[in-house]
Amino acid sequence: MDEGRRPDDEKGEAEETAELLREYERQIMALPVQEHVERMLTTLSGLALQRLGIGEKEPAACSPQEARLAIDAFRALTEVLAQDEPERGGVYRATLAQMQLAFVSVAGGRAAGKGGAGATPETNGEDDGEAGKNGEGL
Amino acid sequence: MDEGRRPDDEKGEAEETAELLREYERQIMALPVQEHVERMLTTLSGLALQRLGIGEKEPAACSPQEARLAIDAFRALTEVLAQDEPERGGVYRATLAQMQLAFVSVAGGRAAGKGGAGATPETNGEDDGEAGKNGEGL
C-alpha cells in the first residue's frame, strides 16, 4: 500500500465501489425474469452476428460453429417467451429468421469457397468445420 | 461543474472508467458463446430460486410465475447445450430437476394453502396466480 496516497481514502473508495456493485447486482436481479431473458436474446443476437463476422473489424472472432450455438439458444429462448407472449414472440422470430439467413449466407459461402457446399466437416477449416454438419439445427 | 474539484481530472477519470467498461465489454463478448450460455444458466437458476423465495431475506420478490419462466428458459438452454455436450447436459438436467422439485414444493404448497391444489388461477393471489395453470410446462 502506498502510504503517500492516503490508504484510508483508497479503502473507503474501494468499499464504496464494492457496495455500489452489490447494489447494482441487487437491482439487476430484481428485474422481471422476462427482462432478463430479453437481455439474453439481445446478447445472443449480438454474439451470433459477431461470430459470423458481420460488422466486425476483427474477423478473428469469426466462428460459424459458435454462431450456430448462439442462434440455437436464441431460438430456444424465443419459444419460451412466445408461450406467454405470442405477439412479442413474432418479433423475436423475425430476428431469428434474419440471423438464420445471415448464417446460411456467411457459413454457406465460407464452406462453398473452401471445400464446396457438399464438403464434409473434416475437409473444412477449423472455423467453419461444424457449419455443414449442424446446418439442419437452424 | 464544481471548479474547485479540478474538472479536468474528473473528466479524465470518467473517460478512463468508460474506456475500462468498453474493454470489459469487449472481453465479455470475446468469451466463447458456450460460456455465455452457461452464465445465462447460472443467472436463470439464481433467479428461479430467488423468485421461489428460497434463501431470500426479502420474500417480496417471490413470484412462482416468474420462477416458472426462469425454469422454462433454463430447460430450453440446457437442451441446446446438451446437443453438443451430452455429459455437461446431464449436469444441467440434474439442476433442472432440483429446480422443478423446488417449484412444485413452493408453488404447490402456496397454492394449496391459499386456494387448494385444484384451485383455478383466478382464486389465487397475484404472486402465485399462474403457478397452477402453467405447472405442466415444467
mmCIF file of C-alpha atoms in Angstrom:
data_model
loop_
_atom_site.group_PDB
_atom_site.id
_atom_site.type_symbol
_atom_site.label_atom_id
_atom_site.label_comp_id
_atom_site.label_asym_id
_atom_site.label_seq_id
_atom_site.Cartn_x
_atom_site.Cartn_y
_atom_site.Cartn_z
ATOM 1 C CA MET A 1 0.000 0.000 0.000
ATOM 2 C CA ASP A 2 1.357 3.433 -0.963
ATOM 3 C CA GLU A 3 1.196 5.489 2.254
ATOM 4 C CA GLY A 4 1.597 8.697 0.273
ATOM 5 C CA ARG A 5 -1.775 8.112 -1.410
ATOM 6 C CA ARG A 6 -3.823 8.091 1.794
ATOM 7 C CA PRO A 7 -4.710 4.394 2.083
ATOM 8 C CA ASP A 8 -7.736 5.178 4.251
ATOM 9 C CA ASP A 9 -9.256 7.166 1.426
ATOM 10 C CA GLU A 10 -8.475 4.418 -1.049
ATOM 11 C CA LYS A 11 -10.008 1.784 1.196
ATOM 12 C CA GLY A 12 -13.092 3.941 1.601
ATOM 13 C CA GLU A 13 -13.382 4.338 -2.147
ATOM 14 C CA ALA A 14 -12.911 0.618 -2.738
ATOM 15 C CA GLU A 15 -15.631 -0.214 -0.230
ATOM 16 C CA GLU A 16 -17.901 2.360 -1.805
ATOM 17 C CA THR A 17 -17.310 0.839 -5.225
ATOM 18 C CA ALA A 18 -17.928 -2.660 -3.880
ATOM 19 C CA GLU A 19 -21.169 -1.519 -2.246
ATOM 20 C CA LEU A 20 -22.255 0.160 -5.492
ATOM 21 C CA LEU A 21 -21.570 -3.049 -7.402
ATOM 22 C CA ARG A 22 -23.561 -5.092 -4.866
ATOM 23 C CA GLU A 23 -26.457 -2.636 -5.108
ATOM 24 C CA TYR A 24 -26.231 -2.812 -8.911
ATOM 25 C CA GLU A 25 -26.378 -6.612 -8.763
ATOM 26 C CA ARG A 26 -29.364 -6.476 -6.416
ATOM 27 C CA GLN A 27 -31.173 -4.180 -8.822
ATOM 28 C CA ILE A 28 -30.322 -6.379 -11.796
ATOM 29 C CA MET A 29 -31.593 -9.484 -10.016
ATOM 30 C CA ALA A 30 -34.791 -7.630 -9.065
ATOM 31 C CA LEU A 31 -35.657 -7.036 -12.730
ATOM 32 C CA PRO A 32 -38.527 -9.156 -14.054
ATOM 33 C CA VAL A 33 -37.306 -12.549 -15.304
ATOM 34 C CA GLN A 34 -38.789 -11.754 -18.702
ATOM 35 C CA GLU A 35 -36.494 -8.731 -18.943
ATOM 36 C CA HIS A 36 -33.512 -10.941 -18.113
ATOM 37 C CA VAL A 37 -34.494 -13.338 -20.882
ATOM 38 C CA GLU A 38 -34.933 -10.442 -23.324
ATOM 39 C CA ARG A 39 -31.449 -9.169 -22.416
ATOM 40 C CA MET A 40 -30.129 -12.664 -23.075
ATOM 41 C CA LEU A 41 -31.741 -12.581 -26.512
ATOM 42 C CA THR A 42 -30.009 -9.265 -27.216
ATOM 43 C CA THR A 43 -26.662 -10.696 -26.100
ATOM 44 C CA LEU A 44 -27.148 -13.859 -28.174
ATOM 45 C CA SER A 45 -28.058 -11.972 -31.347
ATOM 46 C CA GLY A 46 -25.025 -9.728 -30.862
ATOM 47 C CA LEU A 47 -22.812 -12.776 -30.379
ATOM 48 C CA ALA A 48 -24.280 -14.534 -33.408
ATOM 49 C CA LEU A 49 -23.594 -11.566 -35.696
ATOM 50 C CA GLN A 50 -20.130 -11.098 -34.204
ATOM 51 C CA ARG A 51 -19.240 -14.766 -34.709
ATOM 52 C CA LEU A 52 -20.497 -14.539 -38.289
ATOM 53 C CA GLY A 53 -18.067 -11.636 -38.741
ATOM 54 C CA ILE A 54 -20.893 -9.198 -39.521
ATOM 55 C CA GLY A 55 -19.953 -5.614 -38.678
ATOM 56 C CA GLU A 56 -16.688 -6.781 -37.122
ATOM 57 C CA LYS A 57 -13.385 -5.025 -37.565
ATOM 58 C CA GLU A 58 -11.550 -8.078 -36.298
ATOM 59 C CA PRO A 59 -12.801 -11.118 -38.218
ATOM 60 C CA ALA A 60 -10.597 -13.281 -35.995
ATOM 61 C CA ALA A 61 -13.639 -13.831 -33.774
ATOM 62 C CA CYS A 62 -15.491 -15.415 -36.712
ATOM 63 C CA SER A 63 -16.794 -18.894 -35.868
ATOM 64 C CA PRO A 64 -19.879 -20.296 -37.605
ATOM 65 C CA GLN A 65 -19.994 -23.096 -35.023
ATOM 66 C CA GLU A 66 -20.329 -20.603 -32.161
ATOM 67 C CA ALA A 67 -22.748 -18.520 -34.220
ATOM 68 C CA ARG A 68 -24.903 -21.629 -34.619
ATOM 69 C CA LEU A 69 -24.927 -22.192 -30.842
ATOM 70 C CA ALA A 70 -25.936 -18.555 -30.257
ATOM 71 C CA ILE A 71 -28.724 -18.848 -32.843
ATOM 72 C CA ASP A 72 -29.948 -22.173 -31.392
ATOM 73 C CA ALA A 73 -30.015 -20.624 -27.895
ATOM 74 C CA PHE A 74 -31.836 -17.570 -29.286
ATOM 75 C CA ARG A 75 -34.454 -19.812 -30.897
ATOM 76 C CA ALA A 76 -34.924 -21.853 -27.707
ATOM 77 C CA LEU A 77 -35.478 -18.742 -25.561
ATOM 78 C CA THR A 78 -37.772 -17.228 -28.197
ATOM 79 C CA GLU A 79 -40.031 -20.272 -27.998
ATOM 80 C CA VAL A 80 -40.201 -19.960 -24.208
ATOM 81 C CA LEU A 81 -41.087 -16.252 -24.342
ATOM 82 C CA ALA A 82 -43.625 -16.833 -27.123
ATOM 83 C CA GLN A 83 -45.592 -19.198 -24.846
ATOM 84 C CA ASP A 84 -46.617 -16.255 -22.675
ATOM 85 C CA GLU A 85 -46.489 -13.505 -25.275
ATOM 86 C CA PRO A 86 -47.311 -14.694 -28.794
ATOM 87 C CA GLU A 87 -47.052 -11.160 -30.241
ATOM 88 C CA ARG A 88 -43.600 -10.439 -28.815
ATOM 89 C CA GLY A 89 -42.633 -13.910 -29.946
ATOM 90 C CA GLY A 90 -43.348 -12.841 -33.516
ATOM 91 C CA VAL A 91 -40.826 -10.020 -33.243
ATOM 92 C CA TYR A 92 -38.127 -12.372 -31.963
ATOM 93 C CA ARG A 93 -38.951 -14.970 -34.620
ATOM 94 C CA ALA A 94 -38.399 -12.301 -37.282
ATOM 95 C CA THR A 95 -34.968 -11.544 -35.791
ATOM 96 C CA LEU A 96 -34.286 -15.274 -35.656
ATOM 97 C CA ALA A 97 -35.142 -15.636 -39.352
ATOM 98 C CA GLN A 98 -32.720 -12.814 -40.213
ATOM 99 C CA MET A 99 -29.937 -14.459 -38.232
ATOM 100 C CA GLN A 100 -30.612 -17.801 -39.903
ATOM 101 C CA LEU A 101 -30.384 -16.164 -43.330
ATOM 102 C CA ALA A 102 -27.137 -14.458 -42.318
ATOM 103 C CA PHE A 103 -25.795 -17.793 -41.098
ATOM 104 C CA VAL A 104 -26.595 -19.554 -44.369
ATOM 105 C CA SER A 105 -25.143 -16.644 -46.321
ATOM 106 C CA VAL A 106 -21.883 -16.438 -44.355
ATOM 107 C CA ALA A 107 -21.273 -20.028 -43.255
ATOM 108 C CA GLY A 108 -22.619 -21.493 -46.503
ATOM 109 C CA GLY A 109 -20.458 -19.125 -48.535
ATOM 110 C CA ARG A 110 -17.366 -19.912 -46.491
ATOM 111 C CA ALA A 111 -17.922 -23.647 -46.784
ATOM 112 C CA ALA A 112 -18.528 -23.397 -50.533
ATOM 113 C CA GLY A 113 -15.426 -21.288 -51.024
ATOM 114 C CA LYS A 114 -13.202 -23.623 -49.070
ATOM 115 C CA GLY A 115 -14.405 -27.096 -49.811
ATOM 116 C CA GLY A 116 -17.641 -26.970 -51.757
ATOM 117 C CA ALA A 117 -21.182 -26.876 -50.383
ATOM 118 C CA GLY A 118 -21.300 -30.645 -50.056
ATOM 119 C CA ALA A 119 -17.943 -30.959 -48.332
ATOM 120 C CA THR A 120 -17.758 -32.968 -45.129
ATOM 121 C CA PRO A 121 -16.776 -31.094 -41.952
ATOM 122 C CA GLU A 122 -13.386 -32.792 -41.970
ATOM 123 C CA THR A 123 -12.418 -31.129 -45.245
ATOM 124 C CA ASN A 124 -13.156 -27.635 -43.979
ATOM 125 C CA GLY A 125 -11.105 -25.224 -41.878
ATOM 126 C CA GLU A 126 -11.331 -25.089 -38.119
ATOM 127 C CA ASP A 127 -13.630 -22.074 -38.060
ATOM 128 C CA ASP A 128 -16.408 -23.462 -40.187
ATOM 129 C CA GLY A 129 -15.870 -27.142 -39.658
ATOM 130 C CA GLU A 130 -19.187 -27.618 -37.892
ATOM 131 C CA ALA A 131 -21.240 -25.371 -40.133
ATOM 132 C CA GLY A 132 -22.251 -28.015 -42.648
ATOM 133 C CA LYS A 133 -22.820 -30.749 -40.116
ATOM 134 C CA ASN A 134 -25.048 -28.652 -37.910
ATOM 135 C CA GLY A 135 -26.830 -26.629 -40.553
ATOM 136 C CA GLU A 136 -30.013 -28.589 -40.026
ATOM 137 C CA GLY A 137 -30.138 -27.341 -36.455
ATOM 138 C CA LEU A 138 -31.126 -23.882 -37.611
ATOM 139 C CA MET B 1 -19.299 21.628 -12.770
ATOM 140 C CA ASP B 2 -17.521 22.292 -9.487
ATOM 141 C CA GLU B 3 -14.385 24.205 -10.465
ATOM 142 C CA GLY B 4 -12.867 23.543 -7.039
ATOM 143 C CA ARG B 5 -12.738 19.788 -7.777
ATOM 144 C CA ARG B 6 -10.495 20.044 -10.826
ATOM 145 C CA PRO B 7 -12.954 19.196 -13.609
ATOM 146 C CA ASP B 8 -10.119 18.141 -15.943
ATOM 147 C CA ASP B 9 -9.141 15.387 -13.519
ATOM 148 C CA GLU B 10 -12.751 14.295 -13.180
ATOM 149 C CA LYS B 11 -13.215 14.231 -16.922
ATOM 150 C CA GLY B 12 -10.047 12.181 -17.266
ATOM 151 C CA GLU B 13 -11.278 9.710 -14.670
ATOM 152 C CA ALA B 14 -14.683 9.436 -16.294
ATOM 153 C CA GLU B 15 -13.092 8.730 -19.669
ATOM 154 C CA GLU B 16 -10.788 6.183 -18.067
ATOM 155 C CA THR B 17 -13.760 4.456 -16.454
ATOM 156 C CA ALA B 18 -15.680 4.500 -19.733
ATOM 157 C CA GLU B 19 -12.704 3.007 -21.570
ATOM 158 C CA LEU B 20 -12.348 0.319 -18.882
ATOM 159 C CA LEU B 21 -16.035 -0.545 -19.243
ATOM 160 C CA ARG B 22 -15.699 -0.757 -23.041
ATOM 161 C CA GLU B 23 -12.666 -3.004 -22.671
ATOM 162 C CA TYR B 24 -14.589 -5.151 -20.164
ATOM 163 C CA GLU B 25 -17.482 -5.446 -22.620
ATOM 164 C CA ARG B 26 -15.075 -6.408 -25.424
ATOM 165 C CA GLN B 27 -13.590 -9.123 -23.249
ATOM 166 C CA ILE B 28 -17.020 -10.393 -22.242
ATOM 167 C CA MET B 29 -18.159 -10.545 -25.856
ATOM 168 C CA ALA B 30 -14.960 -12.388 -26.789
ATOM 169 C CA LEU B 31 -15.783 -15.248 -24.411
ATOM 170 C CA PRO B 32 -16.891 -18.473 -26.104
ATOM 171 C CA VAL B 33 -20.639 -18.487 -26.776
ATOM 172 C CA GLN B 34 -20.928 -21.655 -24.724
ATOM 173 C CA GLU B 35 -19.573 -19.779 -21.713
ATOM 174 C CA HIS B 36 -22.164 -17.056 -22.259
ATOM 175 C CA VAL B 37 -24.915 -19.671 -22.316
ATOM 176 C CA GLU B 38 -23.548 -21.293 -19.165
ATOM 177 C CA ARG B 39 -23.536 -17.904 -17.431
ATOM 178 C CA MET B 40 -27.147 -17.474 -18.511
ATOM 179 C CA LEU B 41 -27.966 -20.834 -16.905
ATOM 180 C CA THR B 42 -26.357 -19.642 -13.674
ATOM 181 C CA THR B 43 -28.342 -16.407 -13.777
ATOM 182 C CA LEU B 44 -31.591 -18.255 -14.527
ATOM 183 C CA SER B 45 -31.159 -20.777 -11.717
ATOM 184 C CA GLY B 46 -30.380 -17.916 -9.311
ATOM 185 C CA LEU B 47 -33.484 -16.057 -10.468
ATOM 186 C CA ALA B 48 -35.650 -19.187 -10.193
ATOM 187 C CA LEU B 49 -34.594 -19.824 -6.584
ATOM 188 C CA GLN B 50 -34.968 -16.131 -5.723
ATOM 189 C CA ARG B 51 -38.481 -15.972 -7.209
ATOM 190 C CA LEU B 52 -39.383 -19.115 -5.270
ATOM 191 C CA GLY B 53 -38.263 -17.267 -2.134
ATOM 192 C CA ILE B 54 -35.529 -19.833 -1.429
ATOM 193 C CA GLY B 55 -32.682 -18.350 0.591
ATOM 194 C CA GLU B 56 -34.224 -14.887 0.349
ATOM 195 C CA LYS B 57 -34.389 -12.400 3.187
ATOM 196 C CA GLU B 58 -36.977 -10.376 1.328
ATOM 197 C CA PRO B 59 -39.747 -12.737 0.206
ATOM 198 C CA ALA B 60 -41.389 -9.775 -1.561
ATOM 199 C CA ALA B 61 -39.618 -10.879 -4.747
ATOM 200 C CA CYS B 62 -41.410 -14.236 -4.601
ATOM 201 C CA SER B 63 -43.262 -14.998 -7.816
ATOM 202 C CA PRO B 64 -43.916 -18.587 -8.922
ATOM 203 C CA GLN B 65 -44.925 -17.311 -12.359
ATOM 204 C CA GLU B 66 -41.535 -15.683 -12.886
ATOM 205 C CA ALA B 67 -39.809 -18.711 -11.376
ATOM 206 C CA ARG B 68 -41.576 -20.878 -13.933
ATOM 207 C CA LEU B 69 -40.331 -18.656 -16.773
ATOM 208 C CA ALA B 70 -36.762 -18.853 -15.434
ATOM 209 C CA ILE B 71 -37.019 -22.655 -15.170
ATOM 210 C CA ASP B 72 -38.517 -22.975 -18.665
ATOM 211 C CA ALA B 73 -35.691 -20.816 -20.070
ATOM 212 C CA PHE B 74 -33.144 -22.901 -18.132
ATOM 213 C CA ARG B 75 -34.572 -26.093 -19.595
ATOM 214 C CA ALA B 76 -34.586 -24.690 -23.135
ATOM 215 C CA LEU B 77 -30.920 -23.625 -22.940
ATOM 216 C CA THR B 78 -29.958 -26.938 -21.317
ATOM 217 C CA GLU B 79 -31.377 -28.817 -24.292
ATOM 218 C CA VAL B 80 -29.351 -26.649 -26.681
ATOM 219 C CA LEU B 81 -26.101 -27.183 -24.764
ATOM 220 C CA ALA B 82 -26.777 -30.912 -24.422
ATOM 221 C CA GLN B 83 -26.837 -31.277 -28.219
ATOM 222 C CA ASP B 84 -23.105 -30.581 -28.347
ATOM 223 C CA GLU B 85 -22.134 -31.873 -24.907
ATOM 224 C CA PRO B 86 -24.334 -34.711 -23.667
ATOM 225 C CA GLU B 87 -22.274 -35.136 -20.472
ATOM 226 C CA ARG B 88 -22.472 -31.488 -19.441
ATOM 227 C CA GLY B 89 -26.144 -31.650 -20.354
ATOM 228 C CA GLY B 90 -26.599 -34.295 -17.675
ATOM 229 C CA VAL B 91 -25.270 -31.923 -15.023
ATOM 230 C CA TYR B 92 -27.646 -29.176 -16.073
ATOM 231 C CA ARG B 93 -30.573 -31.588 -16.253
ATOM 232 C CA ALA B 94 -29.880 -32.591 -12.643
ATOM 233 C CA THR B 95 -30.001 -28.918 -11.625
ATOM 234 C CA LEU B 96 -33.186 -28.541 -13.653
ATOM 235 C CA ALA B 97 -34.797 -31.462 -11.820
ATOM 236 C CA GLN B 98 -33.915 -29.880 -8.459
ATOM 237 C CA MET B 99 -35.461 -26.580 -9.506
ATOM 238 C CA GLN B 100 -38.599 -28.344 -10.715
ATOM 239 C CA LEU B 101 -38.921 -30.122 -7.371
ATOM 240 C CA ALA B 102 -38.442 -26.823 -5.551
ATOM 241 C CA PHE B 103 -41.079 -25.229 -7.760
ATOM 242 C CA VAL B 104 -43.638 -27.950 -7.024
ATOM 243 C CA SER B 105 -42.778 -27.787 -3.338
ATOM 244 C CA VAL B 106 -43.058 -23.999 -3.051
ATOM 245 C CA ALA B 107 -45.675 -23.091 -5.638
ATOM 246 C CA GLY B 108 -47.743 -26.214 -4.992
ATOM 247 C CA GLY B 109 -47.664 -25.561 -1.258
ATOM 248 C CA ARG B 110 -48.606 -21.926 -1.667
ATOM 249 C CA ALA B 111 -51.474 -22.753 -3.984
ATOM 250 C CA ALA B 112 -52.736 -25.481 -1.643
ATOM 251 C CA GLY B 113 -52.506 -23.177 1.340
ATOM 252 C CA LYS B 114 -54.392 -20.387 -0.336
ATOM 253 C CA GLY B 115 -56.994 -21.989 -2.517
ATOM 254 C CA GLY B 116 -56.425 -25.721 -2.706
ATOM 255 C CA ALA B 117 -54.269 -27.652 -5.157
ATOM 256 C CA GLY B 118 -57.023 -27.696 -7.759
ATOM 257 C CA ALA B 119 -57.880 -24.017 -7.466
ATOM 258 C CA THR B 120 -58.133 -22.010 -10.666
ATOM 259 C CA PRO B 121 -55.606 -19.192 -11.127
ATOM 260 C CA GLU B 122 -58.338 -16.608 -10.556
ATOM 261 C CA THR B 123 -58.889 -17.760 -6.986
ATOM 262 C CA ASN B 124 -55.249 -17.361 -6.023
ATOM 263 C CA GLY B 125 -53.237 -14.300 -5.033
ATOM 264 C CA GLU B 126 -51.337 -12.216 -7.552
ATOM 265 C CA ASP B 127 -47.983 -13.818 -6.807
ATOM 266 C CA ASP B 128 -48.899 -17.397 -7.500
ATOM 267 C CA GLY B 129 -51.787 -16.864 -9.850
ATOM 268 C CA GLU B 130 -50.110 -18.576 -12.770
ATOM 269 C CA ALA B 131 -48.490 -21.417 -10.878
ATOM 270 C CA GLY B 132 -51.308 -23.917 -11.221
ATOM 271 C CA LYS B 133 -52.129 -23.054 -14.802
ATOM 272 C CA ASN B 134 -48.578 -23.378 -16.010
ATOM 273 C CA GLY B 135 -47.425 -26.246 -13.867
ATOM 274 C CA GLU B 136 -47.468 -28.609 -16.810
ATOM 275 C CA GLY B 137 -44.855 -26.506 -18.502
ATOM 276 C CA LEU B 138 -42.191 -27.759 -16.112
#
